[in-house]
């Protein structure tokens, strides 16, 4: 178990790629996710580097955006990947893209994208990797049946990598290891505790308070 935090975004991406590579080699789950939570994080460069990494491993990658604006920007910035980039809607309209040997990389789906994103995942017979997805819907008024369906959908994802700086610490998950919590001090970040499941906000707060 690595009891250190990445020193910067590039080291975090290296460790992310290693986690994904190990997961793809050892596990059969088809729904996996990773999350990098940094203020002001620009997703497109990460999408480019991660897609290039998967392609270098020999994978055929389809990059999906919920909206046409994100798709168009990615195609313009990374022309060598333009033929791999689509919106959720375009993917659902092109049956030839549904190939179990292809990996779908879904970029940042949000609660308002859920219905269409669920269709994408139900349609694709291969692996789907979700990058910085936020599917929990806090809006009051969603029906009980729909809420349960969404909760079940979210639970079916394997969190392969997660990194979030906190106000007084940080938390990281790297496959195949547990969730590791770090406390922030004047000398840097210090490992304090591991969790087999993602800790709740209360568990994180209590653990960090005990280290004061």
Short mmCIF file of C-alpha atoms in Angstrom, two decimals:
data_model
loop_
_atom_site.label_atom_id
_atom_site.label_comp_id
_atom_site.label_asym_id
_atom_site.label_seq_id
_atom_site.Cartn_x
_atom_site.Cartn_y
_atom_site.Cartn_z
CA UNK A 1 0.00 0.00 0.00
CA UNK A 2 1.33 3.41 -0.99
CA UNK A 3 1.06 5.68 2.05
CA UNK A 4 2.05 8.85 0.21
CA UNK A 5 0.11 11.35 -1.85
CA UNK A 6 1.06 12.36 -5.41
CA UNK A 7 3.23 15.46 -5.38
CA UNK A 8 1.42 16.97 -8.38
CA UNK A 9 -1.24 16.31 -11.02
CA UNK A 10 1.14 14.47 -13.34
CA UNK A 11 2.15 11.99 -10.65
CA UNK A 12 -1.55 11.57 -9.82
CA UNK A 13 -2.22 10.74 -13.47
CA UNK A 14 0.65 8.24 -13.51
CA UNK A 15 -0.80 6.48 -10.48
CA UNK A 16 -4.28 6.67 -11.99
CA UNK A 17 -3.08 5.04 -15.20
CA UNK A 18 -1.35 2.29 -13.23
CA UNK A 19 -4.55 1.61 -11.26
CA UNK A 20 -6.64 1.44 -14.43
CA UNK A 21 -4.12 -0.81 -16.16
CA UNK A 22 -4.10 -3.26 -13.24
CA UNK A 23 -7.88 -3.24 -13.04
CA UNK A 24 -8.31 -3.96 -16.75
CA UNK A 25 -5.84 -6.84 -16.52
CA UNK A 26 -7.29 -8.46 -13.39
CA UNK A 27 -10.99 -7.63 -13.14
CA UNK A 28 -14.03 -8.43 -15.26
CA UNK A 29 -16.25 -5.53 -14.15
CA UNK A 30 -17.38 -3.44 -17.11
CA UNK A 31 -18.30 -0.21 -15.26
CA UNK A 32 -15.39 1.62 -13.67
CA UNK A 33 -14.74 5.19 -12.68
CA UNK A 34 -12.04 7.57 -11.58
CA UNK A 35 -12.24 11.02 -10.07
CA UNK A 36 -9.68 13.80 -9.69
CA UNK A 37 -11.12 16.58 -7.58
CA UNK A 38 -9.00 19.71 -7.84
CA UNK A 39 -10.19 23.31 -7.92
CA UNK A 40 -9.92 24.73 -11.43
CA UNK A 41 -9.08 21.34 -12.95
CA UNK A 42 -9.16 21.32 -16.76
CA UNK A 43 -10.58 18.00 -17.90
CA UNK A 44 -9.74 18.10 -21.61
CA UNK A 45 -5.95 17.70 -21.21
CA UNK A 46 -6.57 14.79 -18.84
CA UNK A 47 -8.99 13.24 -21.33
CA UNK A 48 -6.34 13.58 -24.04
CA UNK A 49 -3.52 12.06 -21.99
CA UNK A 50 -5.67 9.26 -20.61
CA UNK A 51 -7.14 8.39 -24.02
CA UNK A 52 -3.64 8.33 -25.49
CA UNK A 53 -2.56 6.03 -22.67
CA UNK A 54 -5.39 3.57 -23.38
CA UNK A 55 -4.63 3.64 -27.11
CA UNK A 56 -0.94 2.97 -26.38
CA UNK A 57 -2.09 -0.15 -24.49
CA UNK A 58 -3.83 -1.35 -27.65
CA UNK A 59 -7.39 -0.40 -26.73
CA UNK A 60 -9.91 1.05 -29.16
CA UNK A 61 -11.36 4.08 -27.38
CA UNK A 62 -14.58 6.05 -27.88
CA UNK A 63 -14.69 9.39 -26.05
CA UNK A 64 -18.18 10.59 -25.17
CA UNK A 65 -19.37 14.01 -24.02
CA UNK A 66 -22.87 14.85 -22.87
CA UNK A 67 -23.04 18.08 -24.86
CA UNK A 68 -22.08 19.11 -28.37
CA UNK A 69 -19.95 21.99 -27.08
CA UNK A 70 -17.59 19.75 -25.15
CA UNK A 71 -17.37 17.32 -28.05
CA UNK A 72 -16.62 20.08 -30.57
CA UNK A 73 -13.94 21.65 -28.36
CA UNK A 74 -12.22 18.31 -27.84
CA UNK A 75 -12.25 17.59 -31.59
CA UNK A 76 -10.79 21.02 -32.31
CA UNK A 77 -8.05 20.76 -29.67
CA UNK A 78 -7.07 17.15 -30.36
CA UNK A 79 -7.60 16.54 -34.05
CA UNK A 80 -5.79 13.20 -33.96
CA UNK A 81 -8.63 11.91 -31.76
CA UNK A 82 -11.50 13.62 -33.61
CA UNK A 83 -12.76 10.37 -35.15
CA UNK A 84 -13.00 8.88 -31.63
CA UNK A 85 -15.12 11.70 -30.15
CA UNK A 86 -18.92 11.79 -30.01
CA UNK A 87 -21.80 13.06 -27.90
CA UNK A 88 -24.04 10.69 -25.97
CA UNK A 89 -26.78 11.33 -28.53
CA UNK A 90 -24.50 10.59 -31.50
CA UNK A 91 -23.33 7.36 -29.89
CA UNK A 92 -26.90 6.16 -29.39
CA UNK A 93 -27.66 6.89 -33.04
CA UNK A 94 -24.65 4.93 -34.39
CA UNK A 95 -25.13 1.21 -33.81
CA UNK A 96 -21.76 0.41 -35.38
CA UNK A 97 -20.02 2.01 -32.37
CA UNK A 98 -21.38 -0.64 -30.00
CA UNK A 99 -18.55 -3.12 -29.96
CA UNK A 100 -17.57 -4.94 -26.78
CA UNK A 101 -13.89 -4.63 -27.70
CA UNK A 102 -14.13 -0.84 -27.54
CA UNK A 103 -13.71 1.11 -24.31
CA UNK A 104 -16.09 4.01 -23.83
CA UNK A 105 -14.60 6.94 -21.91
CA UNK A 106 -17.50 9.05 -20.62
CA UNK A 107 -16.45 12.56 -19.62
CA UNK A 108 -18.08 14.22 -16.64
CA UNK A 109 -21.75 13.13 -16.81
CA UNK A 110 -23.96 15.17 -14.48
CA UNK A 111 -27.41 14.50 -12.94
CA UNK A 112 -29.19 16.16 -15.85
CA UNK A 113 -27.36 13.78 -18.25
CA UNK A 114 -28.40 10.69 -16.33
CA UNK A 115 -31.21 9.38 -18.53
CA UNK A 116 -29.17 9.53 -21.71
CA UNK A 117 -26.02 8.30 -20.00
CA UNK A 118 -27.87 5.29 -18.61
CA UNK A 119 -28.99 4.50 -22.16
CA UNK A 120 -25.38 4.67 -23.34
CA UNK A 121 -24.27 2.25 -20.62
CA UNK A 122 -27.16 -0.13 -21.27
CA UNK A 123 -26.39 -0.06 -24.99
CA UNK A 124 -22.62 -0.56 -24.79
CA UNK A 125 -21.65 -4.21 -24.32
CA UNK A 126 -18.02 -3.49 -23.43
CA UNK A 127 -16.26 -1.51 -20.72
CA UNK A 128 -17.23 2.02 -19.77
CA UNK A 129 -14.81 4.26 -17.86
CA UNK A 130 -16.39 7.32 -16.25
CA UNK A 131 -14.16 10.33 -15.69
CA UNK A 132 -15.26 12.78 -12.98
CA UNK A 133 -18.89 11.76 -13.11
CA UNK A 134 -21.35 13.33 -10.67
CA UNK A 135 -24.63 11.47 -11.00
CA UNK A 136 -26.16 11.98 -7.56
CA UNK A 137 -29.22 14.22 -7.91
CA UNK A 138 -30.01 16.42 -4.89
CA UNK A 139 -33.15 17.85 -6.50
CA UNK A 140 -36.28 17.28 -4.44
CA UNK A 141 -39.19 15.81 -6.32
CA UNK A 142 -37.62 12.89 -8.20
CA UNK A 143 -39.87 9.84 -7.83
CA UNK A 144 -39.03 7.00 -5.45
CA UNK A 145 -38.72 4.44 -8.23
CA UNK A 146 -36.46 6.71 -10.28
CA UNK A 147 -34.35 7.49 -7.21
CA UNK A 148 -33.88 3.80 -6.44
CA UNK A 149 -32.98 3.06 -10.05
CA UNK A 150 -30.40 5.82 -10.07
CA UNK A 151 -28.93 4.73 -6.74
CA UNK A 152 -28.59 1.16 -8.01
CA UNK A 153 -26.96 2.41 -11.20
CA UNK A 154 -24.43 4.44 -9.21
CA UNK A 155 -23.64 1.52 -6.87
CA UNK A 156 -22.71 -0.69 -9.81
CA UNK A 157 -19.58 1.34 -10.61
CA UNK A 158 -16.15 0.21 -9.42
CA UNK A 159 -14.19 3.21 -8.13
CA UNK A 160 -10.69 2.47 -9.36
CA UNK A 161 -9.05 5.78 -8.52
CA UNK A 162 -10.17 8.77 -6.47
CA UNK A 163 -8.21 11.76 -5.20
CA UNK A 164 -9.65 14.71 -3.31
CA UNK A 165 -7.77 17.39 -1.36
CA UNK A 166 -9.63 18.45 1.79
CA UNK A 167 -9.37 21.65 3.84
CA UNK A 168 -7.22 19.89 6.43
CA UNK A 169 -6.23 16.70 4.66
CA UNK A 170 -6.73 14.54 1.59
CA UNK A 171 -8.21 11.19 0.61
CA UNK A 172 -7.07 8.81 -2.09
CA UNK A 173 -8.21 5.46 -3.47
CA UNK A 174 -5.90 3.48 -5.73
CA UNK A 175 -6.82 0.05 -7.02
CA UNK A 176 -6.22 -2.53 -5.59
CA UNK A 177 -5.76 -0.75 -2.24
CA UNK A 178 -8.16 0.71 0.33
CA UNK A 179 -9.19 4.33 0.79
CA UNK A 180 -6.36 6.17 2.54
CA UNK A 181 -6.89 9.33 4.57
CA UNK A 182 -4.16 11.89 5.16
CA UNK A 183 -4.01 14.79 7.61
CA UNK A 184 -2.42 18.09 6.63
CA UNK A 185 0.26 19.55 8.88
CA UNK A 186 3.00 22.16 8.73
CA UNK A 187 5.39 19.53 7.38
CA UNK A 188 3.03 18.16 4.73
CA UNK A 189 0.52 15.35 4.52
CA UNK A 190 0.64 12.44 6.95
CA UNK A 191 -1.15 9.10 6.50
CA UNK A 192 -3.54 8.43 9.37
CA UNK A 193 -6.11 5.78 8.45
CA UNK A 194 -7.47 3.35 5.84
CA UNK A 195 -11.06 2.42 5.01
CA UNK A 196 -12.26 -0.60 3.05
CA UNK A 197 -15.20 1.44 1.71
CA UNK A 198 -15.39 5.12 0.81
CA UNK A 199 -15.65 6.93 4.16
CA UNK A 200 -18.55 9.24 4.91
CA UNK A 201 -18.07 12.93 5.60
CA UNK A 202 -18.62 12.24 9.30
CA UNK A 203 -16.02 9.46 9.34
CA UNK A 204 -13.48 11.71 7.63
CA UNK A 205 -14.19 14.64 10.00
CA UNK A 206 -13.97 12.45 13.10
CA UNK A 207 -10.68 10.89 11.98
CA UNK A 208 -9.11 14.24 11.21
CA UNK A 209 -10.33 15.82 14.47
CA UNK A 210 -8.71 12.98 16.41
CA UNK A 211 -5.39 13.91 14.83
CA UNK A 212 -5.47 17.53 16.03
#
